[in-house]
Amino acid sequence: MNRMSMLATGFTLMLCAPLPLAAADFKTEKLSVAAEIAAEGLQHPWGLAFLPDGALLVTERTGQMRIVTKGSISDPVANVPAVAVAGQGGLLDVVLAPGFPENGTIYFTFSEPGKGGAGTALASATLVRGENSNRLENVKVLVSMNRKTTKGQHFGSRIVVAPDGKLFVTMGERGEQDRAQDLRDHAGSVLRINADGSIPADNPYADGKKGLAEIWSKGHRNPQGAAWDPVTQSLLVVEHGARGGDEINQPQAGKNYGWPVISYGKHYSGQTIGKGTSAPGYEQPLFYWDPSIAPSGLAVYQGAMFPEWQGDLLVGSLKFELLSRLDRDAKGAFSGEERMFDGAFGRIRDVRIASDGSVYLLTDEANGKIIRLTRA
């Protein structure tokens, strides 16, 4: 398994002024990229999905779901369930179900209020679009974090629909690190369920004897990016470390990814985390950053527009306000990092690839933007 520190790889810093309203060009290692603002005026946008007619379905952490059409932002979609908006919590990820054109089904995550505080929940719903309004129908919570807390951090919350239709959803450890090692606790896990919320028979704890049946993997801190990787035919997640130790992991059935027993970061106090960087029974990351970039949003590039990036990972950075491109070979092994658009757009929360190969970024700001990247 390939492991490398950001400090040990080559990377390029692209320094540029804030993006103007008109398109701007940026030179990267392999090509020039044009960036344009596809929409602005969103309140801390968190997740984005492409609708079949070219419109965009966007969540705002403040609790609204909106449809963006040619830069115009709709009124909030009606019937979104109650959301606990506090700290990092709110309305979070959104994806379309594979049968969306026929049945209108979407999946979304949110910080669900309940006994003891709030916790991450995954729901399905039917998106109904009208001439003057849009609404959700048939809202059904598929997974609800089994232990809620008043803490405002680490909700995780990315959704991936695997090629077989199974759903993966990431759960942060809610700022209570030891929960990430408890197999009877959703916190600090990647969960895997069927589209109707039932449990796949091949889940590692499907019988419920050793752990919760929906748990796929444990030992995660706060995975805010996730994607299906067609190169390795596996799930990939990117998660926040503490002071250093942001990680790319490849969650596999029943495996433990270490938090808080092992980490390449340190506590904010400067003390060593757990047993250090390795220990028997805990998986190593595929890649890690030290210092942290505060990653959120992950996409595996597949598309015709940027063939130079084919198979590479694109990761948003909140802390450094940039897009990290992790260069990979044909087998998925990492060979370097390029840092693009440093400081140009703001805090990058999500990264998505459109069907034409263009790249869409969400900026997590009070005046949040949708940025579209195309070939210059």
Tab-separated table of C-alpha atoms in Angstrom:
chain	number	residue	atom	x	y	z
A	1	MET	CA	0.000	0.000	0.000
A	2	ASN	CA	1.441	3.319	-1.059
A	3	ARG	CA	1.787	5.943	1.671
A	4	MET	CA	3.311	9.375	1.254
A	5	SER	CA	3.441	12.631	3.124
A	6	MET	CA	2.655	15.871	1.396
A	7	LEU	CA	6.072	17.085	2.530
A	8	ALA	CA	7.763	14.288	0.602
A	9	THR	CA	6.047	14.820	-2.764
A	10	GLY	CA	6.390	17.451	-5.426
A	11	PHE	CA	3.567	19.965	-5.717
A	12	THR	CA	2.828	23.236	-7.460
A	13	LEU	CA	1.288	26.283	-5.813
A	14	MET	CA	-0.878	28.338	-8.173
A	15	LEU	CA	-1.099	31.841	-6.683
A	16	CYS	CA	-3.838	34.064	-8.069
A	17	ALA	CA	-6.142	36.946	-7.249
A	18	PRO	CA	-9.794	36.412	-6.239
A	19	LEU	CA	-11.960	35.268	-9.126
A	20	PRO	CA	-13.829	38.070	-10.931
A	21	LEU	CA	-17.394	37.673	-12.149
A	22	ALA	CA	-16.178	36.994	-15.679
A	23	ALA	CA	-14.272	33.832	-16.555
A	24	ALA	CA	-10.583	33.710	-15.642
A	25	ASP	CA	-7.825	31.409	-16.884
A	26	PHE	CA	-5.378	29.563	-14.647
A	27	LYS	CA	-2.218	27.769	-15.690
A	28	THR	CA	-1.731	24.347	-14.098
A	29	GLU	CA	1.064	21.804	-14.502
A	30	LYS	CA	-0.480	20.069	-17.506
A	31	LEU	CA	-2.926	22.543	-19.069
A	32	SER	CA	-4.708	25.871	-18.751
A	33	VAL	CA	-8.095	25.896	-17.038
A	34	ALA	CA	-10.914	28.411	-17.417
A	35	ALA	CA	-12.984	29.124	-14.298
A	36	GLU	CA	-16.361	30.841	-14.287
A	37	ILE	CA	-18.962	31.517	-11.602
A	38	ALA	CA	-21.992	29.386	-12.461
A	39	ALA	CA	-24.002	30.825	-9.542
A	40	GLU	CA	-23.475	32.840	-6.367
A	41	GLY	CA	-25.479	33.959	-3.352
A	42	LEU	CA	-25.836	30.531	-1.729
A	43	GLN	CA	-25.603	30.179	2.058
A	44	HIS	CA	-22.743	27.822	2.865
A	45	PRO	CA	-23.494	25.291	0.084
A	46	TRP	CA	-22.452	21.750	1.009
A	47	GLY	CA	-23.513	19.231	-1.641
A	48	LEU	CA	-24.342	19.318	-5.345
A	49	ALA	CA	-26.026	16.931	-7.793
A	50	PHE	CA	-26.577	17.275	-11.555
A	51	LEU	CA	-30.205	17.047	-12.657
A	52	PRO	CA	-30.961	15.480	-16.071
A	53	ASP	CA	-32.111	18.762	-17.633
A	54	GLY	CA	-28.860	20.551	-16.772
A	55	ALA	CA	-30.071	22.207	-13.561
A	56	LEU	CA	-28.186	21.728	-10.280
A	57	LEU	CA	-29.610	20.478	-6.995
A	58	VAL	CA	-27.724	22.139	-4.140
A	59	THR	CA	-27.909	21.869	-0.356
A	60	GLU	CA	-27.147	24.770	1.966
A	61	ARG	CA	-25.813	23.920	5.409
A	62	THR	CA	-28.289	26.424	6.840
A	63	GLY	CA	-31.127	23.998	6.019
A	64	GLN	CA	-32.305	24.827	2.505
A	65	MET	CA	-32.276	22.736	-0.659
A	66	ARG	CA	-32.367	24.718	-3.905
A	67	ILE	CA	-32.404	24.190	-7.661
A	68	VAL	CA	-30.017	26.315	-9.712
A	69	THR	CA	-30.914	26.854	-13.363
A	70	LYS	CA	-28.567	28.862	-15.585
A	71	GLY	CA	-27.328	30.810	-12.566
A	72	SER	CA	-30.793	31.482	-11.150
A	73	ILE	CA	-31.366	30.146	-7.625
A	74	SER	CA	-34.838	28.839	-6.759
A	75	ASP	CA	-36.795	29.378	-3.597
A	76	PRO	CA	-36.140	26.622	-1.033
A	77	VAL	CA	-37.456	23.166	-1.903
A	78	ALA	CA	-40.419	22.475	0.393
A	79	ASN	CA	-40.761	19.633	2.917
A	80	VAL	CA	-37.098	19.252	3.859
A	81	PRO	CA	-37.182	17.635	7.327
A	82	ALA	CA	-36.176	19.515	10.478
A	83	VAL	CA	-32.431	20.135	10.534
A	84	ALA	CA	-30.232	20.910	13.553
A	85	VAL	CA	-28.205	23.847	12.240
A	86	ALA	CA	-25.282	24.393	14.600
A	87	GLY	CA	-21.512	24.331	14.217
A	88	GLN	CA	-20.680	22.006	11.313
A	89	GLY	CA	-24.185	20.535	11.330
A	90	GLY	CA	-27.002	21.294	8.940
A	91	LEU	CA	-28.295	20.103	5.589
A	92	LEU	CA	-25.336	18.322	4.068
A	93	ASP	CA	-24.802	15.954	1.119
A	94	VAL	CA	-27.166	15.109	-1.754
A	95	VAL	CA	-27.013	12.556	-4.609
A	96	LEU	CA	-29.464	11.253	-7.192
A	97	ALA	CA	-30.590	7.631	-7.125
A	98	PRO	CA	-29.666	5.609	-10.245
A	99	GLY	CA	-33.361	5.544	-11.288
A	100	PHE	CA	-33.899	9.281	-10.810
A	101	PRO	CA	-35.153	10.038	-14.347
A	102	GLU	CA	-37.982	7.558	-13.799
A	103	ASN	CA	-38.774	7.869	-10.085
A	104	GLY	CA	-37.297	11.211	-8.938
A	105	THR	CA	-35.554	9.593	-5.942
A	106	ILE	CA	-32.753	11.458	-4.195
A	107	TYR	CA	-30.668	10.684	-1.102
A	108	PHE	CA	-29.508	13.375	1.307
A	109	THR	CA	-27.844	13.659	4.706
A	110	PHE	CA	-28.453	16.111	7.515
A	111	SER	CA	-27.815	16.683	11.202
A	112	GLU	CA	-30.989	15.261	12.683
A	113	PRO	CA	-32.298	16.700	15.968
A	114	GLY	CA	-33.353	14.198	18.604
A	115	LYS	CA	-32.885	12.955	22.138
A	116	GLY	CA	-29.512	14.113	23.436
A	117	GLY	CA	-28.777	16.591	20.644
A	118	ALA	CA	-28.119	15.807	16.978
A	119	GLY	CA	-26.565	13.135	14.810
A	120	THR	CA	-26.030	12.362	11.145
A	121	ALA	CA	-29.003	10.911	9.281
A	122	LEU	CA	-29.423	9.608	5.729
A	123	ALA	CA	-32.815	9.982	4.051
A	124	SER	CA	-34.443	9.259	0.714
A	125	ALA	CA	-37.185	11.342	-0.901
A	126	THR	CA	-38.926	12.034	-4.179
A	127	LEU	CA	-38.051	15.396	-5.713
A	128	VAL	CA	-41.137	16.906	-7.346
A	129	ARG	CA	-40.526	19.923	-9.561
A	130	GLY	CA	-43.275	22.386	-10.426
A	131	GLU	CA	-43.533	25.529	-12.496
A	132	ASN	CA	-43.713	27.761	-9.423
A	133	SER	CA	-42.395	25.552	-6.610
A	134	ASN	CA	-40.430	22.403	-5.828
A	135	ARG	CA	-40.982	19.960	-3.002
A	136	LEU	CA	-39.932	16.670	-1.458
A	137	GLU	CA	-42.402	13.825	-1.057
A	138	ASN	CA	-42.115	10.367	0.519
A	139	VAL	CA	-39.307	11.450	2.852
A	140	LYS	CA	-37.912	8.383	4.630
A	141	VAL	CA	-34.997	8.292	7.070
A	142	LEU	CA	-32.903	5.247	6.141
A	143	VAL	CA	-30.202	5.578	8.823
A	144	SER	CA	-30.203	7.672	11.992
A	145	MET	CA	-27.094	7.933	14.166
A	146	ASN	CA	-27.864	5.802	17.185
A	147	ARG	CA	-26.338	8.166	19.750
A	148	LYS	CA	-26.838	11.901	19.496
A	149	THR	CA	-24.836	14.630	21.190
A	150	THR	CA	-24.869	18.400	21.586
A	151	LYS	CA	-21.366	18.720	20.106
A	152	GLY	CA	-21.280	20.727	16.877
A	153	GLN	CA	-18.507	19.007	14.953
A	154	HIS	CA	-17.623	15.952	12.858
A	155	PHE	CA	-20.806	14.842	11.121
A	156	GLY	CA	-18.972	13.223	8.187
A	157	SER	CA	-21.948	12.898	5.864
A	158	ARG	CA	-20.875	12.033	2.296
A	159	ILE	CA	-23.004	9.589	0.298
A	160	VAL	CA	-21.795	7.216	-2.433
A	161	VAL	CA	-24.014	5.001	-4.559
A	162	ALA	CA	-21.942	1.970	-5.553
A	163	PRO	CA	-22.329	0.379	-9.007
A	164	ASP	CA	-24.418	-2.421	-7.438
A	165	GLY	CA	-26.862	0.125	-5.996
A	166	LYS	CA	-25.714	-0.216	-2.384
A	167	LEU	CA	-25.346	3.035	-0.418
A	168	PHE	CA	-22.274	4.065	1.555
A	169	VAL	CA	-22.532	6.963	4.007
A	170	THR	CA	-19.738	8.383	6.168
A	171	MET	CA	-20.277	9.149	9.844
A	172	GLY	CA	-17.911	11.418	11.766
A	173	GLU	CA	-17.073	10.607	15.385
A	174	ARG	CA	-18.846	13.780	16.558
A	175	GLY	CA	-15.800	15.099	18.392
A	176	GLU	CA	-15.845	12.129	20.804
A	177	GLN	CA	-12.873	10.192	19.491
A	178	ASP	CA	-13.256	6.909	21.383
A	179	ARG	CA	-16.618	6.332	19.718
A	180	ALA	CA	-14.744	5.609	16.486
A	181	GLN	CA	-13.594	2.265	17.968
A	182	ASP	CA	-16.990	1.139	19.286
A	183	LEU	CA	-18.664	-1.381	16.972
A	184	ARG	CA	-22.007	-0.662	18.654
A	185	ASP	CA	-21.827	3.024	17.745
A	186	HIS	CA	-22.380	4.574	14.305
A	187	ALA	CA	-19.911	7.372	15.031
A	188	GLY	CA	-16.565	7.100	13.259
A	189	SER	CA	-17.884	4.589	10.739
A	190	VAL	CA	-18.578	4.066	7.093
A	191	LEU	CA	-22.029	2.488	6.831
A	192	ARG	CA	-23.356	0.334	3.968
A	193	ILE	CA	-27.035	-0.309	3.352
A	194	ASN	CA	-29.404	-1.310	0.579
A	195	ALA	CA	-31.353	1.399	-1.233
A	196	ASP	CA	-34.421	0.757	0.947
A	197	GLY	CA	-32.456	0.964	4.199
A	198	SER	CA	-32.190	-2.784	4.760
A	199	ILE	CA	-28.881	-4.510	5.499
A	200	PRO	CA	-26.842	-6.241	2.776
A	201	ALA	CA	-26.296	-9.906	3.628
A	202	ASP	CA	-22.539	-9.618	2.960
A	203	ASN	CA	-21.900	-6.766	5.404
A	204	PRO	CA	-19.139	-7.727	7.877
A	205	TYR	CA	-21.456	-7.601	10.917
A	206	ALA	CA	-24.704	-8.457	9.120
A	207	ASP	CA	-25.789	-10.860	11.881
A	208	GLY	CA	-25.361	-8.138	14.520
A	209	LYS	CA	-23.351	-10.355	16.868
A	210	LYS	CA	-20.058	-8.429	16.881
A	211	GLY	CA	-21.216	-5.004	15.757
A	212	LEU	CA	-24.026	-2.997	14.236
A	213	ALA	CA	-25.194	-4.694	11.051
A	214	GLU	CA	-24.910	-1.557	8.898
A	215	ILE	CA	-21.246	-0.860	9.792
A	216	TRP	CA	-18.808	-1.425	6.928
A	217	SER	CA	-15.593	-0.045	8.480
A	218	LYS	CA	-14.473	1.743	11.657
A	219	GLY	CA	-11.749	4.039	12.968
A	220	HIS	CA	-12.655	7.127	10.905
A	221	ARG	CA	-12.413	10.644	12.323
A	222	ASN	CA	-14.452	12.915	10.042
A	223	PRO	CA	-14.745	11.789	6.397
A	224	GLN	CA	-16.128	14.746	4.435
A	225	GLY	CA	-15.281	13.400	0.997
A	226	ALA	CA	-16.148	10.064	-0.589
A	227	ALA	CA	-16.305	8.647	-4.106
A	228	TRP	CA	-16.472	5.361	-5.963
A	229	ASP	CA	-13.137	4.726	-7.701
A	230	PRO	CA	-13.533	3.051	-11.111
A	231	VAL	CA	-9.761	2.525	-11.276
A	232	THR	CA	-9.587	0.228	-8.226
A	233	GLN	CA	-13.323	-0.636	-8.165
A	234	SER	CA	-13.571	0.414	-4.547
A	235	LEU	CA	-14.790	3.127	-2.223
A	236	LEU	CA	-12.397	5.953	-1.359
A	237	VAL	CA	-12.824	8.491	1.438
A	238	VAL	CA	-10.913	11.592	2.480
A	239	GLU	CA	-11.025	12.536	6.138
A	240	HIS	CA	-9.857	15.277	8.452
A	241	GLY	CA	-7.005	14.540	10.804
A	242	ALA	CA	-6.305	16.603	13.899
A	243	ARG	CA	-3.108	18.666	13.600
A	244	GLY	CA	-1.851	16.908	10.498
A	245	GLY	CA	-2.871	13.454	9.419
A	246	ASP	CA	-5.621	14.197	6.880
A	247	GLU	CA	-6.015	10.877	5.067
A	248	ILE	CA	-7.158	9.161	1.890
A	249	ASN	CA	-8.486	5.725	2.869
A	250	GLN	CA	-9.947	2.770	0.974
A	251	PRO	CA	-12.566	1.402	3.394
A	252	GLN	CA	-12.915	-2.363	3.193
A	253	ALA	CA	-15.337	-4.678	4.935
A	254	GLY	CA	-14.664	-5.063	8.662
A	255	LYS	CA	-11.359	-3.178	8.651
A	256	ASN	CA	-10.291	-0.502	11.120
A	257	TYR	CA	-8.612	2.718	9.958
A	258	GLY	CA	-7.092	3.617	13.261
A	259	TRP	CA	-8.578	6.754	14.758
A	260	PRO	CA	-7.734	7.554	17.551
A	261	VAL	CA	-5.292	4.667	18.098
A	262	ILE	CA	-2.978	5.623	15.217
A	263	SER	CA	-2.591	8.826	13.198
A	264	TYR	CA	0.022	10.790	11.252
A	265	GLY	CA	-1.141	13.930	12.999
A	266	LYS	CA	-0.929	15.165	16.559
A	267	HIS	CA	-3.482	16.439	19.039
A	268	TYR	CA	-4.025	20.213	18.925
A	269	SER	CA	-2.035	20.312	22.168
A	270	GLY	CA	0.961	18.884	20.300
A	271	GLN	CA	0.822	15.505	22.064
A	272	THR	CA	1.153	12.231	20.180
A	273	ILE	CA	-2.118	10.575	19.212
A	274	GLY	CA	-2.590	7.059	20.569
A	275	LYS	CA	0.243	4.658	19.723
A	276	GLY	CA	1.762	6.772	16.966
A	277	THR	CA	1.625	6.128	13.239
A	278	SER	CA	1.083	2.356	13.189
A	279	ALA	CA	-0.092	-0.573	15.286
A	280	PRO	CA	-1.144	-4.173	14.565
A	281	GLY	CA	-4.739	-4.533	13.410
A	282	TYR	CA	-5.082	-0.997	12.006
A	283	GLU	CA	-4.947	-0.036	8.327
A	284	GLN	CA	-2.544	2.493	6.845
A	285	PRO	CA	-3.850	5.371	4.696
A	286	LEU	CA	-3.212	5.365	0.969
A	287	PHE	CA	-2.027	8.976	1.287
A	288	TYR	CA	-1.827	11.577	4.037
A	289	TRP	CA	-1.164	15.289	4.410
A	290	ASP	CA	0.982	16.876	7.094
A	291	PRO	CA	0.282	19.722	7.749
A	292	SER	CA	-3.464	19.375	7.277
A	293	ILE	CA	-5.271	20.919	4.331
A	294	ALA	CA	-8.757	20.397	5.927
A	295	PRO	CA	-10.151	18.300	3.051
A	296	SER	CA	-13.793	18.275	2.001
A	297	GLY	CA	-15.153	16.877	-1.236
A	298	LEU	CA	-13.547	14.122	-3.296
A	299	ALA	CA	-13.926	13.175	-6.944
A	300	VAL	CA	-12.138	10.668	-9.161
A	301	TYR	CA	-11.672	12.402	-12.482
A	302	GLN	CA	-13.273	10.564	-15.378
A	303	GLY	CA	-14.102	12.630	-18.437
A	304	ALA	CA	-13.172	13.811	-21.898
A	305	MET	CA	-12.437	17.454	-21.065
A	306	PHE	CA	-9.238	16.893	-19.058
A	307	PRO	CA	-7.689	13.607	-20.299
A	308	GLU	CA	-4.434	14.643	-18.566
A	309	TRP	CA	-6.214	14.147	-15.221
A	310	GLN	CA	-7.864	10.814	-16.031
A	311	GLY	CA	-8.047	8.658	-12.904
A	312	ASP	CA	-6.564	11.365	-10.663
A	313	LEU	CA	-8.193	12.407	-7.387
A	314	LEU	CA	-9.495	15.942	-6.915
A	315	VAL	CA	-9.813	17.037	-3.280
A	316	GLY	CA	-11.164	20.341	-1.982
A	317	SER	CA	-9.316	22.195	0.768
A	318	LEU	CA	-11.107	24.374	3.287
A	319	LYS	CA	-8.018	25.586	5.142
A	320	PHE	CA	-5.856	26.555	2.168
A	321	GLU	CA	-8.721	27.376	-0.240
A	322	LEU	CA	-7.385	25.255	-3.080
A	323	LEU	CA	-7.989	22.138	-5.149
A	324	SER	CA	-5.513	19.310	-4.643
A	325	ARG	CA	-4.925	16.987	-7.602
A	326	LEU	CA	-3.390	13.681	-6.600
A	327	ASP	CA	-1.668	12.208	-9.639
A	328	ARG	CA	-2.117	8.425	-10.047
A	329	ASP	CA	-0.866	5.833	-12.500
A	330	ALA	CA	-3.083	3.391	-14.425
A	331	LYS	CA	-3.286	1.073	-11.406
A	332	GLY	CA	-4.216	3.819	-8.945
A	333	ALA	CA	-0.808	4.281	-7.286
A	334	PHE	CA	-0.010	7.856	-6.192
A	335	SER	CA	2.884	9.655	-7.868
A	336	GLY	CA	2.573	13.270	-6.716
A	337	GLU	CA	0.383	16.228	-5.801
A	338	GLU	CA	-0.449	19.463	-7.587
A	339	ARG	CA	-2.113	22.313	-5.699
A	340	MET	CA	-4.318	24.478	-7.916
A	341	PHE	CA	-6.247	27.781	-7.588
A	342	ASP	CA	-4.683	28.638	-4.240
A	343	GLY	CA	-6.825	31.341	-2.633
A	344	ALA	CA	-8.743	32.077	-5.836
A	345	PHE	CA	-12.231	30.924	-4.893
A	346	GLY	CA	-12.498	30.547	-1.107
A	347	ARG	CA	-13.079	27.472	1.044
A	348	ILE	CA	-13.772	24.544	-1.284
A	349	ARG	CA	-16.447	22.297	0.217
A	350	ASP	CA	-17.420	19.940	-2.610
A	351	VAL	CA	-16.028	18.686	-5.922
A	352	ARG	CA	-18.187	17.106	-8.664
A	353	ILE	CA	-17.560	15.967	-12.247
A	354	ALA	CA	-20.257	16.777	-14.848
A	355	SER	CA	-21.112	14.463	-17.734
A	356	ASP	CA	-19.164	16.667	-20.177
A	357	GLY	CA	-16.025	16.338	-18.018
A	358	SER	CA	-16.156	19.858	-16.566
A	359	VAL	CA	-15.451	20.186	-12.829
A	360	TYR	CA	-17.806	21.939	-10.408
A	361	LEU	CA	-16.691	23.323	-7.051
A	362	LEU	CA	-18.789	24.606	-4.145
A	363	THR	CA	-17.373	27.305	-1.890
A	364	ASP	CA	-18.360	27.201	1.774
A	365	GLU	CA	-19.003	30.888	2.362
A	366	ALA	CA	-21.897	33.085	3.481
A	367	ASN	CA	-22.014	34.160	-0.174
A	368	GLY	CA	-21.274	30.693	-1.504
A	369	LYS	CA	-20.503	30.145	-5.170
A	370	ILE	CA	-20.637	27.372	-7.729
A	371	ILE	CA	-17.456	27.448	-9.814
A	372	ARG	CA	-17.288	25.618	-13.166
A	373	LEU	CA	-13.869	24.584	-14.517
A	374	THR	CA	-13.417	23.952	-18.239
A	375	ARG	CA	-10.528	23.691	-20.639
A	376	ALA	CA	-9.187	27.139	-21.499
